Amino acid sequence: MEKALILVNTIEKMCQTTLTVQDAQMTRRADSTPLFPIAPAVIDRRED
Protein backbone atom coordinates (compact mmCIF):
# COMPACT_ATOMS: atom_id res chain seq x y z
CA MET A 1 0.00 0.00 0.00
CA GLU A 2 2.73 2.47 0.90
CA LYS A 3 4.59 1.77 -2.35
CA ALA A 4 1.42 2.40 -4.35
CA LEU A 5 0.90 5.73 -2.59
CA ILE A 6 4.49 6.74 -3.32
CA LEU A 7 3.99 5.84 -6.99
CA VAL A 8 0.82 7.95 -7.15
CA ASN A 9 2.62 10.88 -5.55
CA THR A 10 5.55 10.67 -7.98
CA ILE A 11 3.18 10.40 -10.96
CA GLU A 12 1.24 13.45 -9.77
CA LYS A 13 4.49 15.38 -9.38
CA MET A 14 5.56 14.35 -12.89
CA CYS A 15 2.22 15.50 -14.30
CA GLN A 16 2.53 18.83 -12.50
CA THR A 17 6.05 19.41 -13.82
CA THR A 18 5.04 18.54 -17.38
CA LEU A 19 2.06 20.89 -17.12
CA THR A 20 4.27 23.75 -15.93
CA VAL A 21 6.74 23.04 -18.75
CA GLN A 22 3.92 23.09 -21.31
CA ASP A 23 2.64 26.39 -19.89
CA ALA A 24 6.13 27.88 -20.11
CA GLN A 25 6.49 26.70 -23.72
CA MET A 26 3.10 28.15 -24.64
CA THR A 27 3.95 31.54 -23.14
CA ARG A 28 7.34 31.50 -24.88
CA ARG A 29 5.70 30.69 -28.21
CA ALA A 30 3.14 33.45 -27.75
CA ASP A 31 5.91 35.93 -26.92
CA SER A 32 8.43 34.89 -29.58
CA THR A 33 6.32 33.87 -32.59
CA PRO A 34 6.32 36.43 -35.43
CA LEU A 35 2.99 35.03 -36.70
CA PHE A 36 0.84 37.64 -34.98
CA PRO A 37 2.42 40.76 -36.57
CA ILE A 38 2.75 39.02 -39.97
CA ALA A 39 -0.89 37.91 -40.19
CA PRO A 40 -2.45 41.41 -40.58
CA ALA A 41 0.06 42.26 -43.33
CA VAL A 42 -0.92 39.11 -45.22
CA ILE A 43 -4.62 39.99 -44.83
CA ASP A 44 -3.95 43.52 -46.16
CA ARG A 45 -2.14 42.10 -49.20
CA ARG A 46 -5.07 39.79 -49.98
CA GLU A 47 -7.46 42.73 -49.92
CA ASP A 48 -5.37 44.56 -52.51
mmCIF file with all atom_site columns, N, CA and C in Angstrom:
data_model
loop_
_atom_site.group_PDB
_atom_site.id
_atom_site.type_symbol
_atom_site.label_atom_id
_atom_site.label_alt_id
_atom_site.label_comp_id
_atom_site.label_asym_id
_atom_site.label_entity_id
_atom_site.label_seq_id
_atom_site.pdbx_PDB_ins_code
_atom_site.Cartn_x
_atom_site.Cartn_y
_atom_site.Cartn_z
_atom_site.occupancy
_atom_site.B_iso_or_equiv
_atom_site.pdbx_formal_charge
_atom_site.auth_seq_id
_atom_site.auth_comp_id
_atom_site.auth_asym_id
_atom_site.auth_atom_id
_atom_site.pdbx_PDB_model_num
ATOM 1   N N  . MET A 1 1  ? 0.840  -1.212 0.000   1.00 0.00 ? 1  MET A N  1
ATOM 2   C CA . MET A 1 1  ? 0.000  0.000  0.000   1.00 0.00 ? 1  MET A CA 1
ATOM 3   C C  . MET A 1 1  ? 0.872  1.260  0.000   1.00 0.00 ? 1  MET A C  1
ATOM 4   N N  . GLU A 1 2  ? 1.890  1.283  0.832   1.00 0.00 ? 2  GLU A N  1
ATOM 5   C CA . GLU A 1 2  ? 2.734  2.471  0.897   1.00 0.00 ? 2  GLU A CA 1
ATOM 6   C C  . GLU A 1 2  ? 3.428  2.708  -0.439  1.00 0.00 ? 2  GLU A C  1
ATOM 7   N N  . LYS A 1 3  ? 3.904  1.620  -1.057  1.00 0.00 ? 3  LYS A N  1
ATOM 8   C CA . LYS A 1 3  ? 4.586  1.769  -2.351  1.00 0.00 ? 3  LYS A CA 1
ATOM 9   C C  . LYS A 1 3  ? 3.636  2.347  -3.386  1.00 0.00 ? 3  LYS A C  1
ATOM 10  N N  . ALA A 1 4  ? 2.397  1.883  -3.391  1.00 0.00 ? 4  ALA A N  1
ATOM 11  C CA . ALA A 1 4  ? 1.422  2.401  -4.347  1.00 0.00 ? 4  ALA A CA 1
ATOM 12  C C  . ALA A 1 4  ? 1.190  3.895  -4.136  1.00 0.00 ? 4  ALA A C  1
ATOM 13  N N  . LEU A 1 5  ? 1.092  4.304  -2.877  1.00 0.00 ? 5  LEU A N  1
ATOM 14  C CA . LEU A 1 5  ? 0.900  5.734  -2.588  1.00 0.00 ? 5  LEU A CA 1
ATOM 15  C C  . LEU A 1 5  ? 2.096  6.538  -3.075  1.00 0.00 ? 5  LEU A C  1
ATOM 16  N N  . ILE A 1 6  ? 3.294  6.021  -2.866  1.00 0.00 ? 6  ILE A N  1
ATOM 17  C CA . ILE A 1 6  ? 4.493  6.739  -3.323  1.00 0.00 ? 6  ILE A CA 1
ATOM 18  C C  . ILE A 1 6  ? 4.458  6.858  -4.847  1.00 0.00 ? 6  ILE A C  1
ATOM 19  N N  . LEU A 1 7  ? 4.068  5.787  -5.526  1.00 0.00 ? 7  LEU A N  1
ATOM 20  C CA . LEU A 1 7  ? 3.985  5.837  -6.991  1.00 0.00 ? 7  LEU A CA 1
ATOM 21  C C  . LEU A 1 7  ? 2.995  6.902  -7.430  1.00 0.00 ? 7  LEU A C  1
ATOM 22  N N  . VAL A 1 8  ? 1.829  6.944  -6.788  1.00 0.00 ? 8  VAL A N  1
ATOM 23  C CA . VAL A 1 8  ? 0.823  7.949  -7.150  1.00 0.00 ? 8  VAL A CA 1
ATOM 24  C C  . VAL A 1 8  ? 1.371  9.344  -6.936  1.00 0.00 ? 8  VAL A C  1
ATOM 25  N N  . ASN A 1 9  ? 2.063  9.555  -5.831  1.00 0.00 ? 9  ASN A N  1
ATOM 26  C CA . ASN A 1 9  ? 2.623  10.876 -5.554  1.00 0.00 ? 9  ASN A CA 1
ATOM 27  C C  . ASN A 1 9  ? 3.653  11.266 -6.606  1.00 0.00 ? 9  ASN A C  1
ATOM 28  N N  . THR A 1 10 ? 4.525  10.340 -6.980  1.00 0.00 ? 10 THR A N  1
ATOM 29  C CA . THR A 1 10 ? 5.546  10.669 -7.983  1.00 0.00 ? 10 THR A CA 1
ATOM 30  C C  . THR A 1 10 ? 4.888  10.944 -9.331  1.00 0.00 ? 10 THR A C  1
ATOM 31  N N  . ILE A 1 11 ? 3.863  10.167 -9.681  1.00 0.00 ? 11 ILE A N  1
ATOM 32  C CA . ILE A 1 11 ? 3.176  10.397 -10.959 1.00 0.00 ? 11 ILE A CA 1
ATOM 33  C C  . ILE A 1 11 ? 2.508  11.768 -10.958 1.00 0.00 ? 11 ILE A C  1
ATOM 34  N N  . GLU A 1 12 ? 1.875  12.130 -9.844  1.00 0.00 ? 12 GLU A N  1
ATOM 35  C CA . GLU A 1 12 ? 1.244  13.452 -9.767  1.00 0.00 ? 12 GLU A CA 1
ATOM 36  C C  . GLU A 1 12 ? 2.286  14.559 -9.908  1.00 0.00 ? 12 GLU A C  1
ATOM 37  N N  . LYS A 1 13 ? 3.433  14.381 -9.249  1.00 0.00 ? 13 LYS A N  1
ATOM 38  C CA . LYS A 1 13 ? 4.495  15.385 -9.375  1.00 0.00 ? 13 LYS A CA 1
ATOM 39  C C  . LYS A 1 13 ? 4.963  15.483 -10.817 1.00 0.00 ? 13 LYS A C  1
ATOM 40  N N  . MET A 1 14 ? 5.128  14.334 -11.491 1.00 0.00 ? 14 MET A N  1
ATOM 41  C CA . MET A 1 14 ? 5.559  14.352 -12.890 1.00 0.00 ? 14 MET A CA 1
ATOM 42  C C  . MET A 1 14 ? 4.534  15.094 -13.744 1.00 0.00 ? 14 MET A C  1
ATOM 43  N N  . CYS A 1 15 ? 3.264  14.821 -13.527 1.00 0.00 ? 15 CYS A N  1
ATOM 44  C CA . CYS A 1 15 ? 2.224  15.501 -14.300 1.00 0.00 ? 15 CYS A CA 1
ATOM 45  C C  . CYS A 1 15 ? 2.265  17.008 -14.046 1.00 0.00 ? 15 CYS A C  1
ATOM 46  N N  . GLN A 1 16 ? 2.467  17.404 -12.815 1.00 0.00 ? 16 GLN A N  1
ATOM 47  C CA . GLN A 1 16 ? 2.529  18.831 -12.499 1.00 0.00 ? 16 GLN A CA 1
ATOM 48  C C  . GLN A 1 16 ? 3.719  19.478 -13.199 1.00 0.00 ? 16 GLN A C  1
ATOM 49  N N  . THR A 1 17 ? 4.870  18.815 -13.189 1.00 0.00 ? 17 THR A N  1
ATOM 50  C CA . THR A 1 17 ? 6.048  19.406 -13.820 1.00 0.00 ? 17 THR A CA 1
ATOM 51  C C  . THR A 1 17 ? 5.839  19.503 -15.327 1.00 0.00 ? 17 THR A C  1
ATOM 52  N N  . THR A 1 18 ? 5.273  18.465 -15.946 1.00 0.00 ? 18 THR A N  1
ATOM 53  C CA . THR A 1 18 ? 5.042  18.536 -17.383 1.00 0.00 ? 18 THR A CA 1
ATOM 54  C C  . THR A 1 18 ? 4.051  19.648 -17.715 1.00 0.00 ? 18 THR A C  1
ATOM 55  N N  . LEU A 1 19 ? 3.021  19.814 -16.875 1.00 0.00 ? 19 LEU A N  1
ATOM 56  C CA . LEU A 1 19 ? 2.057  20.888 -17.115 1.00 0.00 ? 19 LEU A CA 1
ATOM 57  C C  . LEU A 1 19 ? 2.738  22.250 -17.050 1.00 0.00 ? 19 LEU A C  1
ATOM 58  N N  . THR A 1 20 ? 3.593  22.457 -16.054 1.00 0.00 ? 20 THR A N  1
ATOM 59  C CA . THR A 1 20 ? 4.267  23.747 -15.930 1.00 0.00 ? 20 THR A CA 1
ATOM 60  C C  . THR A 1 20 ? 5.195  23.961 -17.124 1.00 0.00 ? 20 THR A C  1
ATOM 61  N N  . VAL A 1 21 ? 5.854  22.904 -17.581 1.00 0.00 ? 21 VAL A N  1
ATOM 62  C CA . VAL A 1 21 ? 6.739  23.037 -18.749 1.00 0.00 ? 21 VAL A CA 1
ATOM 63  C C  . VAL A 1 21 ? 5.914  23.411 -19.973 1.00 0.00 ? 21 VAL A C  1
ATOM 64  N N  . GLN A 1 22 ? 4.773  22.766 -20.167 1.00 0.00 ? 22 GLN A N  1
ATOM 65  C CA . GLN A 1 22 ? 3.918  23.094 -21.307 1.00 0.00 ? 22 GLN A CA 1
ATOM 66  C C  . GLN A 1 22 ? 3.455  24.542 -21.234 1.00 0.00 ? 22 GLN A C  1
ATOM 67  N N  . ASP A 1 23 ? 3.061  24.998 -20.045 1.00 0.00 ? 23 ASP A N  1
ATOM 68  C CA . ASP A 1 23 ? 2.642  26.393 -19.890 1.00 0.00 ? 23 ASP A CA 1
ATOM 69  C C  . ASP A 1 23 ? 3.775  27.334 -20.258 1.00 0.00 ? 23 ASP A C  1
ATOM 70  N N  . ALA A 1 24 ? 4.987  27.031 -19.796 1.00 0.00 ? 24 ALA A N  1
ATOM 71  C CA . ALA A 1 24 ? 6.132  27.884 -20.107 1.00 0.00 ? 24 ALA A CA 1
ATOM 72  C C  . ALA A 1 24 ? 6.382  27.905 -21.616 1.00 0.00 ? 24 ALA A C  1
ATOM 73  N N  . GLN A 1 25 ? 6.282  26.744 -22.275 1.00 0.00 ? 25 GLN A N  1
ATOM 74  C CA . GLN A 1 25 ? 6.491  26.703 -23.722 1.00 0.00 ? 25 GLN A CA 1
ATOM 75  C C  . GLN A 1 25 ? 5.408  27.515 -24.439 1.00 0.00 ? 25 GLN A C  1
ATOM 76  N N  . MET A 1 26 ? 4.177  27.404 -23.996 1.00 0.00 ? 26 MET A N  1
ATOM 77  C CA . MET A 1 26 ? 3.096  28.154 -24.642 1.00 0.00 ? 26 MET A CA 1
ATOM 78  C C  . MET A 1 26 ? 3.330  29.655 -24.512 1.00 0.00 ? 26 MET A C  1
ATOM 79  N N  . THR A 1 27 ? 3.714  30.114 -23.317 1.00 0.00 ? 27 THR A N  1
ATOM 80  C CA . THR A 1 27 ? 3.946  31.541 -23.140 1.00 0.00 ? 27 THR A CA 1
ATOM 81  C C  . THR A 1 27 ? 5.138  31.980 -23.976 1.00 0.00 ? 27 THR A C  1
ATOM 82  N N  . ARG A 1 28 ? 6.183  31.152 -24.050 1.00 0.00 ? 28 ARG A N  1
ATOM 83  C CA . ARG A 1 28 ? 7.336  31.495 -24.875 1.00 0.00 ? 28 ARG A CA 1
ATOM 84  C C  . ARG A 1 28 ? 6.919  31.614 -26.331 1.00 0.00 ? 28 ARG A C  1
ATOM 85  N N  . ARG A 1 29 ? 6.152  30.643 -26.810 1.00 0.00 ? 29 ARG A N  1
ATOM 86  C CA . ARG A 1 29 ? 5.704  30.691 -28.211 1.00 0.00 ? 29 ARG A CA 1
ATOM 87  C C  . ARG A 1 29 ? 4.886  31.951 -28.467 1.00 0.00 ? 29 ARG A C  1
ATOM 88  N N  . ALA A 1 30 ? 3.982  32.257 -27.564 1.00 0.00 ? 30 ALA A N  1
ATOM 89  C CA . ALA A 1 30 ? 3.141  33.446 -27.746 1.00 0.00 ? 30 ALA A CA 1
ATOM 90  C C  . ALA A 1 30 ? 4.003  34.705 -27.781 1.00 0.00 ? 30 ALA A C  1
ATOM 91  N N  . ASP A 1 31 ? 5.060  34.751 -26.960 1.00 0.00 ? 31 ASP A N  1
ATOM 92  C CA . ASP A 1 31 ? 5.914  35.933 -26.922 1.00 0.00 ? 31 ASP A CA 1
ATOM 93  C C  . ASP A 1 31 ? 6.814  36.009 -28.159 1.00 0.00 ? 31 ASP A C  1
ATOM 94  N N  . SER A 1 32 ? 7.349  34.864 -28.599 1.00 0.00 ? 32 SER A N  1
ATOM 95  C CA . SER A 1 32 ? 8.434  34.893 -29.580 1.00 0.00 ? 32 SER A CA 1
ATOM 96  C C  . SER A 1 32 ? 7.942  34.683 -31.013 1.00 0.00 ? 32 SER A C  1
ATOM 97  N N  . THR A 1 33 ? 6.740  34.161 -31.220 1.00 0.00 ? 33 THR A N  1
ATOM 98  C CA . THR A 1 33 ? 6.324  33.867 -32.588 1.00 0.00 ? 33 THR A CA 1
ATOM 99  C C  . THR A 1 33 ? 6.079  35.157 -33.365 1.00 0.00 ? 33 THR A C  1
ATOM 100 N N  . PRO A 1 34 ? 6.589  35.270 -34.588 1.00 0.00 ? 34 PRO A N  1
ATOM 101 C CA . PRO A 1 34 ? 6.318  36.432 -35.430 1.00 0.00 ? 34 PRO A CA 1
ATOM 102 C C  . PRO A 1 34 ? 5.016  36.295 -36.205 1.00 0.00 ? 34 PRO A C  1
ATOM 103 N N  . LEU A 1 35 ? 4.215  35.258 -35.921 1.00 0.00 ? 35 LEU A N  1
ATOM 104 C CA . LEU A 1 35 ? 2.991  35.029 -36.700 1.00 0.00 ? 35 LEU A CA 1
ATOM 105 C C  . LEU A 1 35 ? 1.983  36.154 -36.489 1.00 0.00 ? 35 LEU A C  1
ATOM 106 N N  . PHE A 1 36 ? 1.888  36.662 -35.271 1.00 0.00 ? 36 PHE A N  1
ATOM 107 C CA . PHE A 1 36 ? 0.836  37.641 -34.975 1.00 0.00 ? 36 PHE A CA 1
ATOM 108 C C  . PHE A 1 36 ? 1.039  38.957 -35.744 1.00 0.00 ? 36 PHE A C  1
ATOM 109 N N  . PRO A 1 37 ? 2.253  39.539 -35.780 1.00 0.00 ? 37 PRO A N  1
ATOM 110 C CA . PRO A 1 37 ? 2.422  40.759 -36.571 1.00 0.00 ? 37 PRO A CA 1
ATOM 111 C C  . PRO A 1 37 ? 2.370  40.503 -38.073 1.00 0.00 ? 37 PRO A C  1
ATOM 112 N N  . ILE A 1 38 ? 2.734  39.290 -38.520 1.00 0.00 ? 38 ILE A N  1
ATOM 113 C CA . ILE A 1 38 ? 2.754  39.020 -39.970 1.00 0.00 ? 38 ILE A CA 1
ATOM 114 C C  . ILE A 1 38 ? 1.328  38.846 -40.509 1.00 0.00 ? 38 ILE A C  1
ATOM 115 N N  . ALA A 1 39 ? 0.451  38.240 -39.714 1.00 0.00 ? 39 ALA A N  1
ATOM 116 C CA . ALA A 1 39 ? -0.891 37.906 -40.188 1.00 0.00 ? 39 ALA A CA 1
ATOM 117 C C  . ALA A 1 39 ? -1.654 39.125 -40.716 1.00 0.00 ? 39 ALA A C  1
ATOM 118 N N  . PRO A 1 40 ? -1.704 40.263 -40.026 1.00 0.00 ? 40 PRO A N  1
ATOM 119 C CA . PRO A 1 40 ? -2.446 41.408 -40.576 1.00 0.00 ? 40 PRO A CA 1
ATOM 120 C C  . PRO A 1 40 ? -1.871 41.888 -41.895 1.00 0.00 ? 40 PRO A C  1
ATOM 121 N N  . ALA A 1 41 ? -0.548 41.845 -42.069 1.00 0.00 ? 41 ALA A N  1
ATOM 122 C CA . ALA A 1 41 ? 0.063  42.263 -43.330 1.00 0.00 ? 41 ALA A CA 1
ATOM 123 C C  . ALA A 1 41 ? -0.396 41.352 -44.468 1.00 0.00 ? 41 ALA A C  1
ATOM 124 N N  . VAL A 1 42 ? -0.460 40.045 -44.189 1.00 0.00 ? 42 VAL A N  1
ATOM 125 C CA . VAL A 1 42 ? -0.917 39.109 -45.216 1.00 0.00 ? 42 VAL A CA 1
ATOM 126 C C  . VAL A 1 42 ? -2.371 39.401 -45.568 1.00 0.00 ? 42 VAL A C  1
ATOM 127 N N  . ILE A 1 43 ? -3.206 39.692 -44.576 1.00 0.00 ? 43 ILE A N  1
ATOM 128 C CA . ILE A 1 43 ? -4.616 39.994 -44.833 1.00 0.00 ? 43 ILE A CA 1
ATOM 129 C C  . ILE A 1 43 ? -4.726 41.267 -45.683 1.00 0.00 ? 43 ILE A C  1
ATOM 130 N N  . ASP A 1 44 ? -3.914 42.288 -45.380 1.00 0.00 ? 44 ASP A N  1
ATOM 131 C CA . ASP A 1 44 ? -3.948 43.520 -46.164 1.00 0.00 ? 44 ASP A CA 1
ATOM 132 C C  . ASP A 1 44 ? -3.563 43.250 -47.615 1.00 0.00 ? 44 ASP A C  1
ATOM 133 N N  . ARG A 1 45 ? -2.561 42.407 -47.830 1.00 0.00 ? 45 ARG A N  1
ATOM 134 C CA . ARG A 1 45 ? -2.136 42.097 -49.203 1.00 0.00 ? 45 ARG A CA 1
ATOM 135 C C  . ARG A 1 45 ? -3.256 41.404 -49.972 1.00 0.00 ? 45 ARG A C  1
ATOM 136 N N  . ARG A 1 46 ? -3.980 40.498 -49.302 1.00 0.00 ? 46 ARG A N  1
ATOM 137 C CA . ARG A 1 46 ? -5.066 39.792 -49.982 1.00 0.00 ? 46 ARG A CA 1
ATOM 138 C C  . ARG A 1 46 ? -6.166 40.772 -50.396 1.00 0.00 ? 46 ARG A C  1
ATOM 139 N N  . GLU A 1 47 ? -6.407 41.768 -49.571 1.00 0.00 ? 47 GLU A N  1
ATOM 140 C CA . GLU A 1 47 ? -7.460 42.728 -49.916 1.00 0.00 ? 47 GLU A CA 1
ATOM 141 C C  . GLU A 1 47 ? -7.087 43.524 -51.163 1.00 0.00 ? 47 GLU A C  1
ATOM 142 N N  . ASP A 1 48 ? -5.797 43.833 -51.319 1.00 0.00 ? 48 ASP A N  1
ATOM 143 C CA . ASP A 1 48 ? -5.366 44.560 -52.510 1.00 0.00 ? 48 ASP A CA 1
ATOM 144 C C  . ASP A 1 48 ? -5.546 43.678 -53.738 1.00 0.00 ? 48 ASP A C  1
#
